[in-house]
Amino acid sequence: MEVLQRDPECSRPEACSVLESVNAAAAGKPLCCPNHEGKPSKSEGVCLPLQVMEFYCESCETAMCLDCTSGEHREHVTVPLRDVVEQHKAALKTQLDTIMSRLPQLTSSIELVSEISRQLNERKNEAVAEITSTFEELERALHQRKTALITDLENICSTKQKVLQAQLSSLLQGKDHIQSSSSFTEQALSHGSATEVLLVQKQMSERVTALARHDFPEKPHQNAHLDCQVETEGLRRSIQNLGVLLTTAAVAHTSVATGEGLRHAATGQHHTVTVTTKDKDGELVRTGNAVLKAEITSADGSRITEADVADNKNGTYEVGYTLRVEGEYSFSLLLYGQPLRGSPFRLRAIKPSDVPQSPDDVKRRVKSPSGTGGHIRQKAVRRPSSMYSTTKKKENPIEDELIYRVGSRGREKGEFTNLQGISASCNGRVVVADSNNQCIQIFSNDGQFKMRFGVRGRSPGQLQRPTGVTVDMNGDIVVADYDNRWVSIFSSDGKFKNKIGAGRLMGPKGVAVDKNGHIITVDNKACCVFIFQSNGKLVTKFGGRGTSDRQFAGPHFVAVNNKNEIIVTDFHNHSVKVYNADGEFLFKFGSHGEGNGQFNAPTGVAADANGNIIVADWGNSRIQVFDSAGSFLSYINTSADPLYGPQGLALTSDGHVAVADSGNHCFKVYRYLQ
């Protein structure tokens, strides 16, 4: 454009050259090579035969003349220009067709976005009208109340004034009578003759006596109490909170639905699906009130099943339904009228009797808090896949299930008494802190017992109450010893190497190792976190007892994510807190309760390769999965063999979740599909 806007007699040779090429191309003339001399004058308008660009360099993707082929392009593959023109024209045509085919889609998107924009303005105007109408109505109600109060005030005052005025009139009249009688009597006594006094004496005596005996209304017949008391504080608070604007940033194409109920259902049974809403950038939406509709129709469209949507008020929704007839269905989930990612889903309903049963579907007897039920000792029994299992990798960690369980209550190999921490090494080992047996037990990834070590005692190298355990990058086993108040380090074969934290720690519970090789130790009693070098030198510590962001109330376990951030479970504050590698607070999530994303005393914690956070919810006996920002994603399905007070939690080297099921004196490994 710059070239075409210049005068043809421009001073810049390269600009003139381009201009000539443009003009020549427009006129259908042969193009001259700009790199060699011998170009004709503008008046001639022709090129010498050697300078006509008739060849094409495939390496440089440019046209050139015959001189160029033997010059700077002599090492390159060159072909006649006419041979590649059609090929490039076809490629350009294909690319053009590709982008042109997007025009209808873009037009449709423009119409959709414009319609949403129009609806947004329309709803804004409706909301403004509703707000205006509501507050005008409130103003009228206030004015009516004001008028009613003033009217009542006038009436009460008038009634009281009538009583007081009547009393005042009676008192004034009595005063006048006394004054006139006194004046008349005093005048008669002072100036009257004896005869005159005797003549009026009787009359005056009777009058004065009557006045002296008269009962005048000297005490007030009313009071002046008339106040107006208007309690406005509560009303002001109500007005300040009057009206709530409901909106979310949720969009359908990034929001996801999870749960087996999307694909499979048993007739007559209630199924639920979790919908997690996200914004345009894929970030979790943390508020509710989104307009979500669910509809299930049969394949022929003849039957429609209603689905209930429950708003969890945290950006997730539970969609529940019950199908009565077996067959193929279409499960449609619409967010603000737009289909969720993957919607509509193909849903298949079968009879409960047709669901394949596995041996582990028979409920195991586990010891309850007050019962005396026995335990079935079961080591490394692999659980058959369910009818819903698949080898396809899922986008979200859902539909997980028990692979095997190891252990029962006892003191032998592969038996536990109140196991606490659990960890996994990169070489396929699962390490368990058997707390009340004062030992560490090691298993393979498939649950086979390998070894155990540990001697009860309070000397270095002995264990009194091992709670937390982790494996460092050298394969050494790091053990938090709660009662000995230090952290012991053992080699991979159980030989004692060192102890750290003695004299500083009061009750270490959980341990982890970060990318710098630092040992992160959670002190449950002191309610703080210590960061040590592997030689025991203190790097830093943070925390204290309390409820603020940098305080804890009985912290339990710790994990380090892919960003080298420190994740701590705050047991009595029912939350999980995240700090950077230096101990600076980043964020926290969770509150006390039983809902999605809530905790009843969280314990074990782990982070997967994507940064998702897996938390053992001790009081609710479940495992929850959150994204890296702390937003709830899903549960790990533990219903086949329920947990009872889970403690430590870890991810094995083959990507499964291992959890210390303390109340059942065993550890369990669940499939975890990232």
XYZ file of C-alpha atoms in Angstrom:
674
model
C 0.000 0.000 0.000
C 2.918 2.311 0.766
C 4.399 1.565 -2.658
C 1.172 2.171 -4.526
C 0.619 5.467 -2.714
C 4.056 6.792 -3.775
C 4.918 8.571 -7.004
C 6.255 6.109 -9.581
C 9.432 8.181 -9.821
C 10.272 7.320 -6.192
C 13.758 7.521 -4.798
C 13.717 4.068 -3.164
C 14.952 1.436 -5.680
C 13.312 -1.463 -3.833
C 9.991 0.355 -3.819
C 10.214 1.046 -7.549
C 11.069 -2.595 -8.156
C 8.017 -3.788 -6.241
C 5.870 -1.247 -8.062
C 7.097 -2.539 -11.413
C 6.306 -6.095 -10.375
C 2.833 -5.114 -9.273
C 2.150 -3.231 -12.497
C 3.550 -6.046 -14.604
C 1.490 -8.650 -12.788
C -1.610 -6.540 -13.235
C -0.970 -6.235 -16.956
C -0.114 -9.916 -17.392
C 3.467 -9.102 -18.448
C 6.437 -11.318 -17.559
C 8.067 -10.391 -14.268
C 11.682 -9.241 -14.310
C 14.192 -10.486 -11.744
C 15.013 -7.638 -9.315
C 18.405 -9.147 -8.386
C 20.245 -8.790 -11.708
C 21.188 -5.953 -14.013
C 19.938 -5.569 -17.504
C 16.401 -4.558 -16.552
C 14.728 -2.615 -19.370
C 13.535 0.927 -19.006
C 9.991 1.589 -17.942
C 9.161 2.838 -21.418
C 10.252 -0.437 -23.006
C 8.316 -2.643 -20.569
C 10.161 -5.861 -21.523
C 12.871 -7.990 -19.843
C 15.943 -9.543 -21.336
C 15.460 -13.316 -21.727
C 17.895 -14.151 -18.922
C 16.184 -11.822 -16.422
C 12.618 -13.101 -16.790
C 11.532 -14.967 -13.636
C 10.655 -18.359 -15.092
C 11.968 -20.631 -12.363
C 10.953 -21.515 -8.793
C 13.180 -22.448 -5.819
C 11.377 -24.963 -3.616
C 13.806 -24.427 -0.716
C 13.355 -20.655 -0.627
C 9.772 -20.707 -1.944
C 10.438 -17.828 -4.332
C 10.490 -17.096 -8.074
C 13.783 -16.326 -9.863
C 15.491 -15.953 -13.225
C 17.960 -18.231 -15.035
C 20.944 -16.355 -13.595
C 19.684 -17.028 -10.065
C 19.616 -20.790 -10.674
C 23.351 -20.809 -11.253
C 24.076 -18.195 -8.616
C 22.849 -18.070 -5.010
C 20.326 -20.892 -5.626
C 22.729 -23.288 -7.370
C 22.595 -25.768 -4.441
C 18.793 -25.671 -4.283
C 16.152 -27.656 -6.110
C 14.708 -25.438 -8.862
C 11.867 -26.200 -11.257
C 10.157 -24.250 -14.030
C 7.740 -21.744 -12.587
C 4.851 -22.960 -14.748
C 5.173 -26.480 -13.251
C 4.451 -25.337 -9.705
C 1.968 -22.558 -10.405
C -1.010 -24.905 -10.686
C 0.108 -26.818 -7.592
C 0.313 -23.625 -5.537
C -2.916 -22.318 -6.978
C -4.643 -25.554 -5.942
C -3.126 -25.362 -2.443
C -4.221 -21.750 -2.089
C -7.676 -22.691 -3.367
C -7.900 -25.460 -0.763
C -6.836 -23.061 1.983
C -9.304 -20.497 0.691
C -12.107 -23.072 0.681
C -11.157 -24.023 4.246
C -11.434 -20.508 5.597
C -14.511 -19.761 3.467
C -16.206 -22.820 4.969
C -15.859 -21.163 8.364
C -17.925 -18.150 7.327
C -21.332 -19.768 8.053
C -20.057 -20.887 11.443
C -18.742 -17.394 12.199
C -21.989 -15.854 10.971
C -23.931 -18.170 13.257
C -21.630 -17.315 16.177
C -22.019 -13.594 15.472
C -25.802 -13.982 15.505
C -25.658 -16.016 18.735
C -23.342 -13.596 20.544
C -25.398 -10.635 19.281
C -28.551 -12.302 20.539
C -26.972 -12.943 23.948
C -25.822 -9.301 24.025
C -29.353 -8.180 23.148
C -30.848 -10.440 25.817
C -28.316 -9.124 28.330
C -29.334 -5.515 27.645
C -32.983 -6.514 27.704
C -32.597 -8.232 31.072
C -30.611 -5.288 32.398
C -33.462 -2.958 31.406
C -35.994 -5.333 32.969
C -33.936 -5.451 36.164
C -33.639 -1.649 36.240
C -37.412 -1.379 35.790
C -37.994 -3.936 38.539
C -35.576 -2.174 40.903
C -37.207 1.196 40.164
C -40.706 -0.209 40.642
C -39.771 -1.986 43.864
C -38.144 1.060 45.425
C -40.979 3.366 44.301
C -43.388 0.974 45.987
C -41.224 1.025 49.109
C -41.167 4.826 48.985
C -44.976 4.853 48.794
C -45.165 2.435 51.695
C -42.784 4.637 53.711
C -44.828 7.736 52.883
C -48.058 5.966 53.877
C -46.506 4.882 57.146
C -45.249 8.413 57.774
C -48.759 9.824 57.181
C -50.337 7.190 59.440
C -47.876 7.908 62.269
C -48.460 11.665 62.046
C -52.267 11.150 62.005
C -52.111 8.888 65.066
C -49.862 11.410 66.757
C -52.338 14.249 66.125
C -55.253 12.167 67.431
C -53.476 11.171 70.654
C -52.321 14.724 71.268
C -55.841 16.117 70.649
C -57.422 13.649 73.088
C -54.931 14.506 75.816
C -55.327 18.226 75.201
C -59.134 18.024 75.629
C -58.701 16.507 79.078
C -56.076 19.051 80.090
C -58.081 22.019 78.726
C -61.206 20.910 80.613
C -59.160 20.675 83.837
C -57.527 24.027 83.144
C -60.929 25.692 82.594
C -62.228 24.311 85.919
C -59.140 25.510 87.776
C -59.317 29.003 86.220
C -62.977 29.312 87.129
C -62.307 28.333 90.756
C -59.439 30.821 90.898
C -61.713 33.632 89.646
C -64.370 32.795 92.251
C -61.869 32.840 95.098
C -60.291 36.105 93.933
C -63.666 37.926 93.542
C -64.980 36.664 96.921
C -61.739 37.628 98.665
C -61.759 41.109 97.121
C -65.384 41.732 98.066
C -64.878 40.553 101.637
C -61.654 42.556 102.123
C -63.342 45.691 100.795
C -66.333 45.260 103.148
C -64.023 44.760 106.111
C -61.861 47.746 105.250
C -64.381 50.333 104.162
C -67.848 49.159 105.194
C -69.716 50.474 108.239
C -70.677 48.202 111.056
C -74.180 47.979 109.663
C -72.933 47.013 106.177
C -70.619 44.365 107.560
C -73.402 42.797 109.601
C -75.738 42.821 106.599
C -73.312 40.833 104.299
C -71.622 38.810 106.993
C -73.827 35.750 106.650
C -73.769 35.670 102.842
C -70.038 36.183 102.647
C -69.316 33.570 105.291
C -71.297 30.946 103.434
C -69.573 31.763 100.148
C -66.066 31.719 101.631
C -66.825 28.475 103.489
C -68.121 26.859 100.261
C -65.044 27.917 98.357
C -62.798 26.628 101.117
C -64.498 23.250 101.001
C -64.734 22.980 97.160
C -62.728 20.111 95.642
C -60.793 21.678 92.809
C -58.995 19.302 90.252
C -55.576 20.328 91.384
C -53.755 17.098 90.264
C -53.070 16.775 86.512
C -55.649 14.672 84.681
C -53.130 13.794 81.922
C -49.398 13.612 81.279
C -47.161 15.068 78.600
C -45.702 11.723 77.510
C -45.815 11.525 73.739
C -42.709 10.187 72.012
C -42.096 8.655 68.623
C -39.797 5.650 68.622
C -38.751 4.370 65.192
C -36.384 1.390 65.191
C -34.328 2.004 62.073
C -31.151 -0.021 62.653
C -32.609 -3.319 61.538
C -34.409 -1.602 58.688
C -31.212 0.135 57.602
C -29.384 -3.210 57.582
C -32.226 -4.729 55.587
C -32.131 -1.840 53.128
C -28.357 -2.129 52.765
C -28.783 -5.806 51.880
C -32.013 -5.315 49.961
C -31.854 -6.893 46.553
C -29.332 -9.362 45.171
C -27.948 -9.330 41.632
C -27.643 -12.888 40.354
C -25.180 -13.662 37.580
C -22.282 -15.968 36.753
C -19.498 -16.065 34.172
C -20.273 -19.717 33.389
C -20.347 -20.795 29.745
C -21.399 -24.129 28.339
C -18.494 -25.012 26.056
C -15.964 -25.161 28.927
C -18.268 -26.542 31.644
C -18.198 -30.290 32.220
C -20.487 -33.044 33.450
C -19.064 -36.047 35.281
C -20.393 -39.277 36.732
C -21.357 -42.761 35.591
C -24.947 -41.560 35.344
C -24.036 -39.820 32.078
C -23.640 -43.099 30.221
C -25.169 -45.920 32.252
C -28.182 -46.347 34.518
C -30.106 -49.123 36.218
C -33.881 -48.818 35.946
C -35.724 -47.886 39.109
C -32.578 -46.561 40.783
C -31.729 -42.925 41.402
C -28.602 -41.681 39.630
C -26.774 -38.386 39.887
C -24.415 -36.453 37.651
C -22.161 -33.597 38.780
C -21.956 -30.508 36.575
C -18.949 -28.239 37.188
C -19.322 -24.783 35.634
C -16.357 -22.889 34.214
C -15.791 -19.496 32.583
C -14.498 -18.841 29.057
C -10.888 -19.379 30.199
C -11.684 -22.738 31.777
C -11.447 -21.372 35.324
C -13.857 -22.798 37.880
C -16.889 -20.631 38.674
C -17.306 -20.471 42.443
C -20.887 -19.185 42.674
C -24.225 -20.788 41.957
C -27.502 -19.600 40.385
C -26.612 -20.569 36.812
C -29.545 -21.536 34.587
C -29.000 -25.256 34.030
C -31.616 -27.477 32.410
C -31.523 -31.248 32.056
C -33.722 -33.396 29.841
C -33.666 -37.114 29.095
C -35.502 -38.369 26.023
C -35.814 -41.870 24.626
C -34.163 -42.705 21.319
C -37.439 -42.306 19.403
C -38.276 -39.113 21.291
C -41.499 -40.554 22.691
C -40.597 -40.534 26.397
C -39.275 -37.610 28.369
C -37.897 -38.107 31.873
C -37.633 -35.172 34.236
C -34.294 -34.530 35.907
C -33.879 -32.509 39.101
C -31.114 -29.936 39.335
C -29.737 -29.124 42.810
C -27.589 -25.997 43.111
C -24.661 -26.513 45.509
C -24.064 -22.722 45.486
C -20.357 -23.246 44.787
C -20.372 -23.555 41.003
C -21.305 -27.243 40.961
C -24.729 -28.793 40.442
C -26.159 -32.234 41.089
C -28.499 -33.537 38.389
C -30.597 -36.459 39.597
C -32.936 -38.745 37.676
C -34.612 -42.152 37.779
C -35.402 -44.131 34.627
C -38.286 -46.591 34.732
C -37.867 -48.276 31.349
C -34.726 -49.857 29.918
C -33.411 -48.709 26.562
C -31.312 -46.058 24.822
C -31.759 -42.409 25.841
C -30.392 -38.992 24.975
C -29.253 -37.016 28.032
C -29.196 -33.296 27.261
C -27.595 -30.724 29.587
C -28.082 -27.074 28.656
C -26.375 -24.146 30.380
C -28.084 -20.881 29.476
C -29.632 -22.664 26.522
C -26.284 -23.921 25.164
C -25.176 -27.594 25.298
C -22.473 -28.557 27.777
C -19.280 -30.026 26.381
C -20.199 -33.498 25.114
C -23.958 -32.945 25.394
C -26.230 -34.627 24.463
C -24.865 -37.829 25.999
C -25.898 -41.331 24.946
C -27.407 -43.004 28.001
C -28.198 -46.696 28.283
C -30.594 -48.024 30.922
C -30.665 -51.705 31.881
C -32.421 -53.735 34.557
C -30.623 -53.948 37.916
C -30.604 -57.729 37.553
C -28.576 -57.374 34.352
C -25.765 -55.466 36.042
C -22.837 -57.920 36.273
C -21.921 -58.765 39.846
C -18.357 -59.139 41.063
C -17.230 -61.110 44.128
C -16.355 -57.915 45.927
C -19.930 -56.663 45.611
C -20.646 -58.790 48.678
C -20.349 -56.336 51.549
C -17.397 -56.956 53.790
C -17.899 -56.707 57.504
C -15.830 -53.891 58.931
C -15.525 -52.868 62.531
C -17.813 -49.972 63.448
C -17.013 -47.428 66.191
C -19.117 -49.294 68.733
C -19.533 -52.712 67.160
C -17.555 -55.888 67.459
C -17.651 -57.048 63.845
C -14.577 -58.918 62.699
C -12.292 -58.143 59.792
C -11.722 -60.282 56.769
C -8.025 -60.496 56.076
C -7.567 -59.847 52.402
C -4.232 -59.086 50.790
C -3.777 -57.812 47.264
C -7.033 -59.175 45.862
C -7.509 -57.477 42.520
C -11.045 -56.296 41.997
C -12.711 -57.144 38.678
C -13.625 -54.245 36.452
C -17.174 -53.019 36.672
C -19.595 -52.870 33.767
C -18.731 -49.214 33.441
C -14.937 -49.428 33.470
C -13.002 -48.483 30.372
C -9.441 -48.234 29.180
C -10.114 -44.852 27.629
C -8.423 -42.022 29.491
C -10.912 -39.685 31.116
C -10.643 -35.895 31.191
C -11.588 -35.733 34.845
C -10.637 -37.954 37.799
C -14.011 -39.647 38.203
C -15.578 -43.101 38.114
C -12.679 -44.428 40.152
C -12.956 -47.698 42.086
C -11.190 -50.025 44.450
C -8.408 -52.118 42.919
C -7.338 -53.934 46.083
C -7.048 -53.678 49.862
C -4.257 -54.957 52.061
C -4.334 -55.774 55.763
C -6.413 -56.332 58.832
C -5.874 -55.650 62.515
C -2.843 -57.412 63.955
C 0.910 -57.298 64.548
C 2.128 -59.646 61.814
C 3.541 -58.793 58.415
C 0.862 -57.174 56.300
C -1.263 -56.452 59.388
C -1.704 -53.050 60.975
C -2.822 -51.321 64.152
C -3.892 -47.715 63.526
C -1.807 -47.090 60.424
C -1.327 -43.368 59.726
C 0.915 -42.073 56.952
C 1.368 -43.620 53.527
C 3.748 -42.767 50.717
C 4.870 -44.123 47.358
C 8.271 -44.223 45.680
C 9.086 -43.794 42.004
C 10.400 -47.369 41.861
C 6.992 -48.898 42.542
C 6.879 -49.253 46.338
C 4.137 -48.315 48.809
C 5.445 -47.332 52.263
C 3.118 -47.394 55.292
C 3.628 -45.958 58.801
C 2.136 -48.605 61.122
C 1.741 -46.280 64.104
C 0.726 -48.503 67.010
C 2.976 -51.352 65.863
C 5.941 -48.914 65.850
C 7.186 -49.983 62.424
C 7.323 -49.154 58.731
C 5.941 -51.694 56.238
C 6.753 -51.719 52.520
C 4.695 -53.258 49.697
C 4.885 -53.430 45.921
C 2.477 -51.422 43.767
C 0.271 -54.498 43.417
C 0.060 -54.986 47.200
C 2.652 -57.714 47.761
C 4.491 -57.478 51.111
C 8.210 -56.729 50.678
C 9.702 -55.877 54.074
C 9.253 -54.059 57.332
C 11.598 -52.380 59.781
C 11.464 -50.539 63.102
C 12.166 -51.190 66.777
C 10.082 -49.645 69.526
C 11.975 -47.169 71.676
C 13.075 -43.602 72.314
C 16.661 -43.799 71.077
C 17.853 -42.569 67.664
C 16.883 -45.116 65.030
C 13.972 -46.415 67.110
C 10.285 -45.637 66.578
C 7.784 -44.708 69.251
C 4.804 -43.497 67.219
C 5.460 -43.148 63.481
C 2.756 -41.016 61.868
C 3.979 -39.425 58.636
C 6.173 -41.026 55.986
C 7.598 -39.971 52.629
C 10.322 -41.061 50.222
C 12.928 -38.519 49.079
C 14.575 -38.294 45.653
C 17.432 -40.576 46.799
C 15.004 -43.299 47.830
C 15.561 -42.670 51.558
C 12.523 -43.109 53.796
C 11.662 -40.064 55.958
C 9.519 -40.820 59.033
C 7.780 -38.342 61.375
C 7.841 -39.808 64.907
C 5.123 -38.085 66.919
C 6.067 -39.260 70.420
C 9.845 -39.052 69.915
C 9.375 -35.497 68.608
C 11.793 -35.824 65.725
C 12.015 -36.943 62.101
C 14.069 -40.065 61.345
C 15.727 -40.819 58.013
C 16.288 -44.425 56.936
C 17.838 -45.891 53.815
C 15.610 -47.705 51.344
C 16.397 -51.012 53.081
C 15.516 -49.652 56.545
C 18.954 -48.758 57.958
C 18.933 -45.693 60.217
C 20.903 -42.728 58.827
C 19.991 -39.565 60.759
C 17.406 -37.757 62.811
C 16.422 -34.089 62.459
C 14.215 -31.602 64.314
C 15.015 -32.846 67.822
C 14.537 -30.011 70.307
C 12.393 -28.054 67.847
C 9.456 -30.328 67.074
C 6.644 -30.956 69.579
C 4.515 -33.453 67.681
C 5.414 -34.038 64.013
C 2.600 -35.600 62.023
C 3.012 -35.285 58.241
C 6.164 -35.034 56.101
C 6.903 -34.317 52.454
C 9.973 -33.531 50.348
C 9.981 -30.604 47.905
C 11.881 -30.193 44.616
C 14.815 -28.617 46.474
C 15.221 -31.714 48.636
C 13.897 -29.838 51.686
C 11.939 -31.856 54.233
C 8.571 -30.220 54.987
C 7.303 -31.248 58.426
C 3.882 -30.490 59.904
C 4.001 -30.069 63.693
C 0.546 -31.070 64.882
C 1.053 -29.907 68.478
C 2.828 -26.626 67.753
C 0.409 -25.879 64.874
C 3.167 -24.846 62.504
C 5.209 -26.078 59.543
C 8.998 -26.564 59.610
C 11.193 -26.637 56.505
C 14.542 -28.413 57.023
C 17.471 -29.131 54.783
C 18.173 -32.842 54.475
C 21.059 -32.446 56.973
C 18.641 -31.068 59.583
C 19.450 -27.367 59.275
C 16.302 -25.268 59.702
C 15.458 -23.237 56.587
C 12.319 -21.565 57.919
C 9.120 -22.204 59.794
C 5.674 -20.630 59.640
C 2.296 -20.879 61.313
C 0.893 -20.777 64.827
C -2.291 -21.717 66.631
C -5.396 -19.920 65.387
C -7.889 -19.545 62.547
C -6.216 -16.986 60.272
C -4.650 -17.775 56.882
C -1.162 -18.323 58.363
C -2.410 -20.216 61.423
C -3.541 -23.789 62.034
C -5.617 -25.817 64.465
C -4.126 -29.306 64.581
C -2.607 -29.540 61.088
C -2.122 -33.126 59.892
C -0.511 -33.947 56.563
C 1.357 -32.103 53.816
C 1.994 -32.484 50.087
C 4.054 -30.603 47.487
C 2.566 -29.930 44.029
C 4.154 -29.504 40.591
C 4.772 -25.799 41.314
C 6.689 -26.664 44.496
C 3.826 -25.218 46.551
C 3.128 -26.567 50.049
C -0.373 -27.981 50.684
C -1.376 -28.482 54.357
C -4.565 -30.034 55.772
C -5.844 -27.926 58.689
C -7.755 -30.552 60.696
C -9.827 -28.522 63.207
C -10.252 -25.525 60.873
C -11.767 -27.931 58.301
C -9.774 -26.490 55.411
C -6.773 -27.010 53.151
C -4.198 -24.212 52.929
C -1.633 -23.641 50.180
C 1.683 -21.776 50.573
C 4.628 -21.090 48.300
C 8.004 -22.734 48.886
C 8.999 -19.947 51.296
C 5.862 -20.309 53.422
C 3.956 -17.312 52.042
C 0.176 -17.869 52.096
C -1.428 -18.267 48.650
C -5.003 -19.460 49.175
C -7.195 -21.874 51.101
C -10.353 -23.837 50.390
C -12.968 -25.831 52.287
C -15.359 -25.255 55.177
C -17.054 -27.402 57.811
C -19.843 -29.574 56.438
C -20.807 -32.601 54.389
C -21.397 -30.983 50.987
C -19.182 -30.976 47.921
C -15.902 -29.260 48.767
C -16.629 -29.246 52.509
C -14.692 -31.151 55.167
C -15.193 -32.711 58.543
C -11.525 -32.677 59.606
C -9.316 -33.248 56.507
C -6.253 -35.499 56.887
C -4.266 -37.034 54.028
C -3.416 -34.972 50.948
C -1.649 -35.547 47.622
C -1.218 -33.660 44.330
C -1.165 -35.259 40.881
C 0.953 -34.295 37.860
C -1.707 -31.824 36.694
C -1.791 -30.047 40.052
C -5.165 -31.506 41.093
C -5.401 -31.918 44.870
C -6.722 -35.148 46.434
C -7.870 -34.900 50.077
C -8.880 -37.561 52.615
C -11.965 -36.271 54.488
C -11.563 -38.057 57.840
C -14.891 -37.228 59.545
C -16.938 -37.780 56.388
C -14.950 -40.964 55.516
C -14.456 -40.066 51.865
C -11.869 -38.834 49.343
C -12.470 -35.623 47.412
C -10.678 -34.307 44.320
C -10.093 -30.592 43.666
C -8.421 -28.679 40.877
C -5.194 -26.726 41.420
C -7.186 -23.662 42.532
C -9.127 -25.613 45.170
C -12.425 -25.966 43.313
C -14.284 -29.234 43.848
C -14.159 -31.679 40.924
C -15.361 -35.082 42.124
C -15.214 -37.901 44.647
C -13.262 -41.117 44.392
C -15.820 -43.897 44.473
C -15.260 -45.784 47.743
C -18.789 -47.159 48.150
C -17.895 -50.806 47.401
C -15.767 -51.003 50.553
C -16.465 -47.886 52.658
C -13.662 -46.030 54.405
C -13.655 -45.524 58.150
C -11.555 -42.544 59.264
C -9.004 -42.330 56.403
C -5.611 -40.842 57.313
C -2.604 -40.626 54.970
C -3.012 -40.524 51.206
C -0.558 -40.846 48.294
C -0.340 -41.350 44.531
C 1.478 -44.513 43.465
C 4.027 -44.523 40.648
C 1.459 -46.156 38.357
C -1.050 -43.360 39.004
C -3.416 -44.913 41.565
C -4.570 -43.459 44.882
C -3.397 -45.263 48.020
C -5.150 -44.371 51.285
C -4.513 -45.481 54.863
C -7.944 -46.669 56.041
C -7.041 -46.309 59.711
C -10.358 -47.366 61.251
C -10.374 -50.556 59.198
C -6.637 -51.213 59.844
C -5.803 -51.616 56.174
C -4.726 -49.604 53.184
C -6.644 -49.458 49.933
C -5.651 -48.595 46.386
C -8.183 -46.989 44.050
C -8.124 -46.463 40.330
C -7.557 -42.773 39.612
C -8.117 -41.666 36.028
C -6.404 -38.344 35.439
